[in-house]
Coordinates of C-alpha atoms and ligand atoms in Angstrom, one line a residue:
Chain A
X216 CA -0.1 -0.2 -0.1
X217 CA 1.8 2.9 -0.8
X218 CA 0.8 6.1 1.4
X219 CA 0.3 8.4 -2.2
X220 CA -2.4 6.7 -2.9
X221 CA -4.4 8.2 0.2
X222 CA -2.5 11.4 0.6
X223 CA -2.4 12.5 -3.7
X224 CA -1.4 16.4 -3.5
X225 CA -5.0 17.3 -3.3
X226 CA -5.7 16.1 -0.5
X227 CA -3.0 17.8 1.0
X228 CA -3.3 20.4 -0.2
X229 CA -7.2 21.7 1.1
X230 CA -5.8 20.0 4.3
X231 CA -3.2 22.7 4.5
X232 CA -5.4 25.7 3.0
X233 CA -8.9 24.5 2.8
X234 CA -12.2 26.6 1.1
X235 CA -14.3 27.7 2.3
X236 CA -13.5 27.7 5.0
X237 CA -15.0 30.3 7.4
X238 CA -18.3 30.7 9.6
X239 CA -21.3 31.9 7.9
X240 CA -23.3 35.2 9.4
X241 CA -26.6 34.3 8.2
X242 CA -26.6 30.2 7.6
X243 CA -30.2 28.3 7.1
X244 CA -29.0 25.4 9.3
X245 CA -26.0 24.2 10.9
X246 CA -24.6 21.9 13.0
X247 CA -21.9 20.2 14.6
X248 CA -19.9 17.1 14.4
X249 CA -17.2 15.4 17.0
X250 CA -16.0 11.8 16.1
X251 CA -14.5 11.1 19.6
X252 CA -12.8 8.5 18.7
X253 CA -10.4 10.7 17.4
X254 CA -11.2 14.2 18.5
X255 CA -12.4 15.8 15.8
X256 CA -14.8 18.7 15.3
X257 CA -16.1 20.4 12.7
X258 CA -18.9 22.4 12.0
X259 CA -21.1 23.4 8.5
X260 CA -23.1 25.4 8.0
X261 CA -25.6 25.8 5.6
X262 CA -27.5 28.5 3.6
X263 CA -30.7 27.0 1.5
X264 CA -32.6 29.0 -1.2
X265 CA -35.7 26.1 -0.9
X266 CA -34.1 23.7 -1.5
X267 CA -30.7 24.7 -3.4
X268 CA -27.6 25.8 -1.2
X269 CA -26.6 28.5 -2.0
X270 CA -23.5 29.0 0.6
X271 CA -21.6 26.2 2.5
X272 CA -19.0 26.0 4.8
X273 CA -17.6 25.3 7.1
X274 CA -14.8 25.3 11.0
X275 CA -12.9 22.7 12.7
X276 CA -9.6 20.9 13.9
X277 CA -9.0 17.8 12.1
X278 CA -6.6 15.5 10.2
X279 CA -6.1 15.7 7.0
X280 CA -8.8 14.0 5.9
X281 CA -10.9 15.0 7.5
X282 CA -10.7 18.6 7.0
X283 CA -9.8 18.0 3.3
X284 CA -13.0 16.2 3.3
X285 CA -14.8 19.0 4.7
X286 CA -13.6 20.9 1.6
X287 CA -14.0 19.4 -1.2
X288 CA -17.9 18.5 0.0
X289 CA -17.9 22.6 0.3
X290 CA -16.5 22.8 -3.4
X291 CA -19.0 20.2 -4.7
X292 CA -22.3 20.3 -2.9
X293 CA -22.3 24.3 -3.5
X294 CA -25.1 25.0 -5.6
X295 CA -26.5 21.6 -5.9
X296 CA -29.8 20.9 -5.1
X297 CA -30.9 18.3 -1.6
X298 CA -31.0 15.6 -3.4
X299 CA -27.9 16.1 -6.0
X300 CA -25.9 16.2 -2.5
X301 CA -27.5 13.6 -1.0
X302 CA -26.7 11.1 -3.7
X303 CA -23.5 12.6 -4.0
X304 CA -23.0 11.9 0.0
X305 CA -24.8 8.0 -1.0
X306 CA -22.1 7.7 -4.0
X307 CA -19.0 8.9 -1.9
X308 CA -20.2 6.8 1.2
X309 CA -21.2 4.2 -0.5
X310 CA -16.6 3.9 -2.7
X311 CA -14.9 4.6 0.9
X312 CA -16.7 1.7 2.5
X313 CA -16.7 -0.3 -0.5
X314 CA -20.8 -0.6 -1.4
X315 CA -20.7 1.1 -4.3
X316 CA -23.3 3.2 -5.0
X317 CA -24.5 5.0 -8.9
X318 CA -24.3 8.3 -9.3
X319 CA -26.7 10.1 -12.0
X320 CA -24.5 11.5 -15.1
X321 CA -24.9 14.9 -14.3
X322 CA -23.2 14.4 -11.4
X323 CA -20.1 12.6 -13.0
X324 CA -18.4 16.0 -12.5
X325 CA -18.5 16.4 -8.6
X326 CA -18.4 12.8 -8.1
X327 CA -15.0 12.5 -9.9
X328 CA -13.2 15.1 -8.0
X329 CA -14.0 13.4 -4.7
X330 CA -11.7 10.8 -6.5
X331 CA -9.0 11.2 -4.4
X332 CA -10.1 11.0 -1.6
X333 CA -11.3 7.6 -2.0
X334 CA -8.3 5.9 -1.0
X335 CA -9.1 6.0 2.7
X336 CA -11.3 2.7 1.4
X337 CA -7.7 0.6 2.5
X338 CA -7.8 2.2 6.2
X339 CA -10.4 1.4 7.6
X340 CA -9.3 3.0 11.1
X341 CA -10.0 6.2 8.7
X342 CA -13.7 5.9 6.6
X343 CA -14.6 7.8 9.6
X344 CA -12.8 11.2 9.0
X345 CA -13.4 11.1 5.7
X346 CA -17.1 11.1 6.4
X347 CA -17.9 13.0 8.9
X348 CA -18.2 15.7 6.9
X349 CA -20.7 14.5 5.0
X350 CA -22.9 13.5 8.0
X351 CA -22.7 16.5 9.3
X352 CA -23.7 17.8 6.3
X353 CA -26.7 15.8 6.0
X354 CA -27.8 16.0 10.3
X355 CA -27.6 20.2 9.8
X356 CA -30.2 19.3 7.1
X357 CA -32.3 17.7 8.6
X358 CA -31.8 19.5 12.8
X359 CA -32.5 22.2 11.2
X360 CA -30.4 23.9 13.1
X361 CA -30.9 22.2 16.1
X362 CA -27.6 20.9 17.3
X363 CA -27.6 16.6 16.1
X364 CA -26.2 14.0 17.6
X365 CA -23.9 12.9 14.2
X366 CA -23.9 9.2 13.7
X367 CA -20.8 8.0 11.8
X368 CA -19.7 3.9 10.4
Chain B
X287 CA 11.6 -26.3 32.0
X288 CA 13.6 -23.7 29.6
X289 CA 11.0 -21.9 30.3
X290 CA 12.8 -20.6 33.3
X291 CA 16.1 -20.7 32.7
X292 CA 14.9 -19.0 29.5
X293 CA 13.8 -15.9 32.3
X294 CA 16.9 -16.3 34.3
X295 CA 19.2 -15.5 31.2
X296 CA 17.5 -12.3 30.8
X297 CA 17.1 -11.6 34.4
X298 CA 20.0 -9.6 37.3
X299 CA 17.9 -9.7 40.6
X300 CA 20.9 -7.3 41.7
X301 CA 18.9 -4.8 39.9
X302 CA 21.6 -3.9 37.1
X303 CA 20.4 -2.6 33.8
X304 CA 19.1 -6.0 32.2
X305 CA 20.0 -6.2 28.1
X306 CA 16.4 -5.7 26.1
X307 CA 17.2 -7.5 23.2
X308 CA 17.0 -10.9 25.9
X309 CA 13.9 -9.7 27.3
X310 CA 12.3 -9.6 23.9
X311 CA 13.2 -13.0 22.8
X312 CA 11.1 -14.0 26.2
X313 CA 7.6 -12.5 23.9
X314 CA 6.7 -14.1 21.1
X315 CA 4.5 -10.9 19.6
X316 CA 7.9 -10.0 18.5
X317 CA 8.7 -13.2 16.5
X318 CA 6.0 -13.3 15.1
X319 CA 5.6 -10.0 13.8
X320 CA 9.7 -9.6 13.5
X321 CA 9.2 -5.8 11.5
X322 CA 7.0 -4.6 13.9
X323 CA 8.1 -1.1 16.7
X324 CA 5.8 -1.5 19.7
X325 CA 5.3 1.3 20.4
X326 CA 2.0 1.6 22.9
X327 CA 2.8 -0.4 25.6
X328 CA 0.7 2.1 27.7
X329 CA -2.5 1.1 26.3
X330 CA -1.4 -2.2 26.8
X331 CA 1.4 -4.4 27.1
X332 CA 2.9 -7.7 25.6
X333 CA 2.5 -10.7 27.1
X334 CA 6.2 -12.9 27.8
X335 CA 6.3 -17.2 27.4
X336 CA 5.8 -17.1 31.7
X337 CA 2.7 -15.8 31.2
X338 CA 1.2 -16.7 28.0
X339 CA 2.5 -20.4 28.9
X340 CA 1.7 -20.3 32.4
X341 CA -1.4 -19.7 32.4
X342 CA -2.4 -22.9 30.0
X343 CA 0.1 -24.4 31.6
X344 CA -2.5 -24.0 35.0
X345 CA -5.9 -24.3 32.8
X346 CA -3.7 -28.2 31.7
X347 CA -3.1 -29.3 35.6
X348 CA -4.5 -27.5 38.4
X349 CA -7.6 -26.2 36.3
X350 CA -10.7 -26.5 39.0
X351 CA -13.2 -23.6 40.9
X352 CA -11.9 -22.3 43.4
X353 CA -13.4 -22.0 47.4
X354 CA -16.1 -24.7 46.2
X355 CA -14.7 -28.2 45.8
X356 CA -13.3 -30.9 48.6
X357 CA -11.7 -32.0 46.2
X358 CA -8.0 -32.0 45.4
X359 CA -8.1 -30.5 42.5
X360 CA -10.2 -27.6 43.8
X361 CA -8.1 -27.4 46.6
X362 CA -4.9 -27.4 44.3
X363 CA -6.5 -24.2 42.3
X364 CA -7.5 -22.5 45.0
X365 CA -4.1 -22.4 46.5
X366 CA -2.6 -21.6 44.1
X367 CA -5.3 -18.6 43.1
X368 CA -5.0 -17.6 46.7
X369 CA -1.1 -17.2 46.3
X370 CA -1.7 -15.3 43.6
X371 CA -3.2 -13.0 46.0
X372 CA -0.2 -13.3 48.0
X373 CA 2.1 -12.4 45.3
X374 CA 0.5 -9.3 44.4
X375 CA 0.7 -8.5 48.1
X376 CA 4.7 -8.9 48.4
X377 CA 4.2 -7.0 45.3
X378 CA 2.9 -4.0 46.4
X379 CA 4.2 -4.7 50.0
X380 CA 0.8 -4.7 51.4
X381 CA 0.9 -6.0 55.1
X382 CA -1.8 -8.7 54.4
X383 CA -2.5 -10.9 51.5
X384 CA -6.1 -9.5 52.8
X385 CA -5.8 -6.6 51.7
X386 CA -6.0 -7.1 48.5
X387 CA -8.9 -8.0 46.0
X388 CA -9.5 -8.6 42.7
X389 CA -11.2 -6.7 40.2
X390 CA -11.2 -7.3 36.5
X391 CA -8.7 -3.8 36.4
X392 CA -8.5 -0.6 37.9
X393 CA -11.8 0.7 36.4
X394 CA -13.6 -1.7 38.0
X395 CA -11.2 -1.2 41.4
X396 CA -12.1 2.8 41.2
X397 CA -15.7 1.7 41.0
X398 CA -15.8 -0.8 43.4
X399 CA -14.3 2.2 45.9
X400 CA -17.1 4.9 44.7
X401 CA -19.7 2.4 45.3
X402 CA -18.9 0.9 48.4
X403 CA -16.6 3.2 50.6
X404 CA -18.1 6.3 48.9
X405 CA -22.9 6.2 49.5
X406 CA -21.2 4.7 53.8
X407 CA -19.0 7.3 54.5
X408 CA -19.7 10.3 52.0
X409 CA -22.9 12.9 52.8
X410 CA -23.7 15.8 50.6
X411 CA -21.5 18.8 50.6
X412 CA -18.5 15.9 51.2
X413 CA -15.4 16.9 48.2
X414 CA -13.5 14.0 46.1
X415 CA -10.7 15.5 44.8
X416 CA -8.9 14.6 41.4
X417 CA -6.7 16.0 39.2
X418 CA -6.4 17.7 36.0
X419 CA -4.0 14.1 34.4
X420 CA -6.7 11.9 34.9
X421 CA -7.5 8.9 33.0
X422 CA -11.6 8.7 32.3
X423 CA -11.7 6.3 34.7
X424 CA -11.1 8.6 38.0
X425 CA -13.0 11.0 36.5
X426 CA -16.5 9.3 35.0
X427 CA -16.6 6.9 38.8
X428 CA -16.9 10.5 41.2
X429 CA -19.4 12.0 38.9
X430 CA -22.1 9.4 39.0
X431 CA -21.5 10.0 42.7
X432 CA -22.1 13.8 43.0
X433 CA -24.8 12.6 40.7
X434 CA -26.4 10.0 43.7
X435 CA -25.1 12.0 47.2
X436 CA -24.4 15.9 46.0
X437 CA -21.2 15.4 46.8
X438 CA -18.5 18.2 45.7
X439 CA -15.6 17.1 42.9
X440 CA -13.0 19.7 42.6
X441 CA -10.2 19.1 40.3
X442 CA -6.4 20.5 41.5
X443 CA -4.3 21.6 38.6
X444 CA -1.4 21.2 36.6
X445 CA 0.4 23.6 36.1
X446 CA 2.1 24.7 33.0
X447 CA 5.6 23.0 33.4
X448 CA 2.9 19.7 33.2
X449 CA 3.4 19.4 36.8
X450 CA 0.9 18.6 39.3
X451 CA 0.4 21.9 41.1
X452 CA 1.5 21.2 44.7
X453 CA 0.8 24.6 46.2
X454 CA -2.8 24.7 44.5
X455 CA -3.5 21.8 45.5
X456 CA -2.9 22.3 49.1
X457 CA -5.3 25.5 48.6
X458 CA -7.9 22.7 47.8
X459 CA -7.8 20.6 50.3
X460 CA -10.2 21.4 54.2
X461 CA -12.6 20.7 56.2
X462 CA -15.3 18.6 53.5
X463 CA -11.7 16.8 52.0
X464 CA -12.6 13.0 51.8
X465 CA -10.8 11.5 49.4
X466 CA -7.9 12.6 46.8
X467 CA -8.6 10.3 44.1
X468 CA -5.5 10.7 41.7
X469 CA -3.3 9.2 39.7
X470 CA 0.3 7.7 40.1
X471 CA 2.0 8.4 36.8
X472 CA -0.4 10.3 33.8
X473 CA -0.9 8.3 30.8
X474 CA -0.6 10.9 28.3
X475 CA 2.4 13.0 29.2
X476 CA 4.5 10.1 31.5
X477 CA 4.4 12.8 34.1
X478 CA 5.2 11.4 37.7
X479 CA 2.9 12.9 40.3
X480 CA 4.7 13.7 43.5
X481 CA 2.1 11.2 45.3
X482 CA 4.5 11.7 48.8
X483 CA 3.9 15.3 48.9
X484 CA 0.2 14.7 48.1
X485 CA -0.2 11.2 51.0
X486 CA 1.1 13.6 53.1
X487 CA -1.3 16.9 52.5
X488 CA -4.7 14.7 52.0
X489 CA -4.4 13.0 55.2
X490 CA -3.1 16.6 56.6
X491 CA -6.5 17.5 56.4
X492 CA -8.1 13.9 57.5
X493 CA -8.7 12.6 53.7
X494 CA -8.3 9.7 51.9
X495 CA -6.2 8.8 49.1
X496 CA -6.8 6.5 46.1
X497 CA -4.2 5.9 43.9
X498 CA -4.5 5.4 40.1
X499 CA -1.5 3.1 39.1
X500 CA -2.1 1.3 35.5
X501 CA 0.9 3.5 34.7
X502 CA 3.1 3.0 38.1
X503 CA 3.4 0.0 38.2
X504 CA 4.6 -1.2 35.3
X505 CA 7.5 1.4 35.3
X506 CA 8.0 1.8 38.9
X507 CA 8.9 -0.3 42.0
X508 CA 5.5 0.5 44.2
X509 CA 5.7 -0.2 47.9
X510 CA 1.9 0.9 49.0
X511 CA 2.8 1.3 53.4
X512 CA 6.3 3.6 52.1
X513 CA 3.5 6.0 50.5
X514 CA 0.3 5.5 53.4
X515 CA -1.8 5.7 51.1
X516 CA -5.5 3.7 51.2
X517 CA -6.5 2.7 48.7
X518 CA -4.3 1.5 45.2
X519 CA -5.1 0.1 42.2
X520 CA -3.8 -1.4 38.9
X521 CA -4.6 -3.5 35.6
X522 CA -3.0 -6.8 35.4
X523 CA -2.6 -6.4 31.5
X524 CA -0.8 -3.2 31.4
X525 CA 1.6 -4.9 33.9
X526 CA 2.5 -7.8 31.3
X527 CA -0.3 -10.3 33.0
X528 CA -3.4 -10.5 31.2
X529 CA -6.6 -8.5 30.3
X530 CA -9.6 -9.1 32.6
X531 CA -7.8 -9.3 36.5
X532 CA -6.5 -6.2 38.0
X533 CA -6.1 -5.0 41.5
X534 CA -7.3 -3.1 44.2
X535 CA -5.3 -2.5 47.4
X536 CA -7.2 -1.3 51.1
X537 CA -6.1 -0.6 54.2
X538 CA -7.0 -4.1 55.9
X539 CA -9.0 -1.8 58.6
X540 CA -11.0 0.7 55.5
X541 CA -11.8 -3.0 53.6
X542 CA -13.7 -3.8 57.2
X543 CA -15.4 -1.2 57.5
X544 CA -17.1 -1.1 53.7
X545 CA -20.5 -2.8 52.9
X546 CA -20.4 -5.5 49.7
X547 CA -20.7 -3.6 46.4
X548 CA -21.9 -6.8 44.2
X549 CA -24.1 -9.1 45.6
X550 CA -23.5 -13.7 45.1
X551 CA -22.1 -16.4 45.7
X552 CA -17.7 -16.9 47.6
X553 CA -19.5 -13.4 49.4
X554 CA -21.8 -14.5 51.7
X555 CA -21.0 -16.6 55.0
X556 CA -24.2 -18.2 55.4
X557 CA -27.9 -16.9 52.9
X558 CA -31.4 -17.4 54.0
X559 CA -34.1 -15.8 52.7
X560 CA -35.3 -13.7 55.6
X561 CA -30.8 -12.7 56.2
X562 CA -27.6 -12.8 54.8
X563 CA -24.0 -12.4 56.2
X564 CA -21.6 -11.3 54.1
X565 CA -17.8 -12.4 54.9
X566 CA -14.6 -10.9 55.0
X567 CA -12.6 -8.4 53.2
X568 CA -12.0 -9.9 50.3
X569 CA -14.0 -11.9 49.8
X570 CA -17.1 -10.1 50.8
X571 CA -15.6 -7.8 46.8
X572 CA -15.4 -10.5 44.5
X573 CA -18.9 -12.1 44.4
X574 CA -18.8 -15.2 42.0
X575 CA -17.1 -17.5 40.0
X576 CA -13.2 -14.8 40.0
X577 CA -11.2 -14.7 37.1
X578 CA -8.6 -17.8 38.8
X579 CA -6.7 -17.5 35.2
X580 CA -6.4 -14.5 35.0
X581 CA -4.9 -13.5 39.0
X582 CA -2.5 -17.0 38.4
X583 CA -0.9 -15.0 34.9
X584 CA -1.0 -12.0 36.5
X585 CA 1.1 -13.2 39.8
X586 CA 3.5 -15.2 36.8
X587 CA 3.7 -11.7 35.6
X588 CA 4.8 -10.2 38.0
X589 CA 6.9 -12.7 38.9
X590 CA 8.7 -11.9 35.1
X591 CA 8.8 -7.9 36.8
X592 CA 10.5 -9.3 40.0
X593 CA 12.8 -11.3 38.3
X594 CA 13.9 -8.8 35.7
X595 CA 14.2 -6.3 38.8
X596 CA 11.4 -3.1 39.2
X597 CA 15.0 -0.4 39.6
X598 CA 15.8 -2.1 36.9
X599 CA 12.9 -1.8 34.7
X600 CA 12.3 1.7 35.7
X601 CA 16.2 3.1 35.3
X602 CA 15.5 1.0 31.4
X603 CA 12.4 2.7 30.9
X604 CA 13.9 6.7 32.4
X605 CA 17.1 6.0 30.0
X606 CA 14.7 5.0 27.4
X607 CA 12.3 8.5 28.3
X608 CA 15.4 10.0 28.2
X609 CA 16.9 9.3 24.9
X610 CA 13.6 9.9 22.7
X611 CA 13.6 12.9 24.7
X612 CA 16.0 13.6 23.1
X613 CA 15.9 12.5 19.7
X614 CA 12.2 13.8 19.6
X615 CA 13.4 17.2 20.1
X616 CA 16.3 17.1 17.7
X617 CA 13.8 17.2 14.9
X618 CA 12.1 20.8 14.2
X619 CA 8.8 21.0 14.0
X620 CA 8.5 18.3 17.0
X621 CA 7.0 19.0 20.0
X622 CA 6.8 17.2 23.2
X623 CA 3.7 17.7 25.6
X624 CA 4.9 19.2 28.9
X625 CA 5.6 17.0 31.5
X626 CA 6.9 18.4 35.0
X627 CA 10.2 17.5 34.5
X628 CA 10.1 13.9 35.5
X629 CA 8.0 11.9 32.7
X630 CA 9.0 9.0 32.7
X631 CA 7.7 5.8 30.1
X632 CA 5.0 7.7 27.7
X633 CA 5.6 10.9 25.9
X634 CA 3.4 12.0 23.9
X635 CA 3.9 14.3 21.1
X636 CA 2.9 17.1 18.1
X637 CA 4.2 17.9 14.7
X638 CA 3.8 21.4 13.4
X639 CA 1.8 20.8 10.4
X640 CA 0.4 17.2 11.0
X641 CA -2.8 16.3 12.6
X642 CA -1.9 13.1 15.2
X643 CA -4.0 11.7 13.5
X644 CA -2.5 11.1 10.4
X645 CA 1.5 10.1 11.8
X646 CA -0.6 7.3 13.0
X647 CA -2.3 6.6 9.9
X648 CA 1.4 7.0 7.9
X649 CA 3.4 5.9 11.4
X650 CA 1.9 2.1 10.2
X651 CA 2.9 2.2 6.9
X652 CA 6.6 1.8 8.4
X653 CA 4.8 -0.8 10.6
X654 CA 5.6 1.8 14.2
X655 CA 2.1 1.4 16.6
X656 CA 2.1 5.1 18.6
X657 CA -1.6 5.6 19.8
X658 CA -2.6 8.9 18.4
X659 CA -6.6 10.9 20.2
X660 CA -7.1 12.0 23.7
X661 CA -6.1 9.4 25.4
X662 CA -9.3 8.6 27.4
X663 CA -8.1 12.1 29.1
X664 CA -10.2 14.4 27.9
X665 CA -10.5 16.6 30.0
X666 CA -6.7 17.4 29.8
X667 CA -7.0 17.8 26.9
X668 CA -8.8 20.8 26.8
X669 CA -6.9 21.4 29.6
X670 CA -3.8 21.5 27.2
X671 CA -6.0 22.8 24.3
X672 CA -5.7 19.9 22.8
X673 CA -7.5 18.1 20.5
X674 CA -5.4 15.6 20.4
X675 CA -2.1 13.9 20.9
X676 CA 0.4 11.6 19.6
X677 CA 1.4 9.2 21.9
X678 CA 4.8 6.7 22.3
X679 CA 5.0 4.8 25.4
X680 CA 7.7 1.9 26.5
X681 CA 7.9 -1.5 27.7
X682 CA 10.6 -3.6 29.3
X683 CA 11.0 -5.0 25.7
X684 CA 11.8 -1.8 24.0
X685 CA 15.0 -0.8 23.0
X686 CA 16.4 2.3 21.2
X687 CA 16.6 0.8 17.8
X688 CA 12.5 1.4 18.4
X689 CA 13.3 4.9 19.1
X690 CA 14.9 5.5 16.8
X691 CA 12.5 3.9 13.7
X692 CA 9.8 6.0 15.2
X693 CA 12.7 9.0 14.9
X694 CA 12.8 8.5 11.1
X695 CA 8.8 7.7 10.6
X696 CA 8.6 11.4 12.1
X697 CA 10.9 12.2 9.5
X698 CA 9.2 9.9 7.0
X699 CA 5.8 12.2 8.3
X700 CA 7.2 15.5 7.8
X701 CA 9.0 14.8 3.9
X702 CA 5.8 13.5 2.9
X703 CA 3.5 16.3 4.4
X704 CA 5.6 18.9 3.4
X705 CA 7.1 21.1 7.2
X706 CA 9.7 20.8 8.3
X707 CA 11.8 17.7 7.0
X708 CA 15.8 18.1 7.2
Ligands
PLP985 C1 -3.6 5.9 34.2 C2 -4.8 5.0 34.0 N1 -6.1 4.8 34.6 C3 -7.4 3.9 34.3 C4 -6.8 2.5 33.1 C5 -8.1 2.3 32.7 O1 -7.8 1.2 32.4 P1 -8.1 -0.2 32.8 O2 -8.5 0.1 30.9 O3 -7.6 -1.6 32.7 O4 -8.7 -0.6 33.7 C6 -5.8 3.1 32.5 C7 -6.4 2.8 31.3 O5 -5.5 2.9 30.0 C8 -5.2 4.2 32.4 O6 -3.4 4.6 31.7

């Protein structure tokens, strides 16, 4: 196993300089995610217009994998509908846990952008790091701003 | 038995420094995992052949339930089990074997004291003092007691140097202090707490002292009579013994005054539906069939440590700790979590620009096993304002080569992440 499959340049880059790393002034939804096993913490902020994500950002402290995953996630879900975001999560989750999960052609490009993260599937103890932001996004949508427990794998 | 001869080959009863490579050969795990650099002994120690084979041999030759049968085999098993208690008593220099209660581990030992001694001796408003260095197992049982009894939990701080602040500690002691429950050696930082002073100050205020010896027993000679502590707990699996067994030492007068905490077989004298009378300590606190083989395995582990010489073990751990401090701080971008100038056997470190979790994954690729995370001490991590650390910890089988491989792995991680590598 080559560590470079896990720590690809794009992961290291997003881990070092995460995009959309700030709080939103007026989020319509947000949630805190916490991985008690390693202490990683992330807060996801969303502003929805109808069912479309028009603003998304995050804050938190975590490893390169969880930071890069949150950063890439904010990039790919921006301007997507909740259904599209859910499809992306389903696909990503399936890929890293070995379940598969098809993606509609319209989202193929976004799926491609998440590809560098799928190296975690060879590192079972790190899968949670990659999915924490996604679980927290889901919790933010479901909870509508109330604190919700975030489930990880 | 070749096994015993081998044990002797590596041991130096005179307490001189021993040969860690010879010690290492007594741990089959390293033979089966030749490339392994195991630096997570503080989580659990590997097992020497004397323990693994000795327990199997006990099952083969002397095993039956204890304290029950009149037949010879049961008597033999009981004798081995009670001899294990004697071994523990000698190991800790307790006054008597009846001061040794077998429990599942340190966690259960602390819970036993909280649930038996607590309600019998604590009133609302009474205070239990812990420190910021504690493992969750020495925090949560007291919080549960606070919930149940309305006692107060007081937290003694550490100073900027990572040492328990003895002046602040003294200032917290008062007429309501009933118990000080404190770690002997901090599992996150390796800080050796000045427990002699803690006991002296606590006793001066009429408070009892419970020491959590999980990390101290494998690394330091421990003499409960010299310490004059009231309770001492440790886990077998951290001092080269099996999982599922641990020890609560308590002064005999305390055990005599404490009510049972679990009911069942073995702990009773007579039972009728109208009334039950209980055994004396320690049996009163050991309801049900105990971990018989576990106790025997623990005694074998303690004998193993005595064979190596406990002063020699301490010196070995100290020398490796100094070597690791020197080697790691030499690497630009590496910082150690402060341990009050008395670090022994474990060290937490941080590498600029690399999260401990990423470090642990990269180390794993080099077959270097360290722990990354909060180490079951979240309040301490909050106090240090760190989400996580990487921790390396040593055992009798650890060598300078292990430390060198750790340093190499840190450099490799820095290279991969493009930070501060030389
Ligand atoms: C200082 C300290 N106390 C208590 C414990 C709990 O030990 P156990 O899980 O064996 O009961 C540990 C284990 O990590 C420890 O390091």
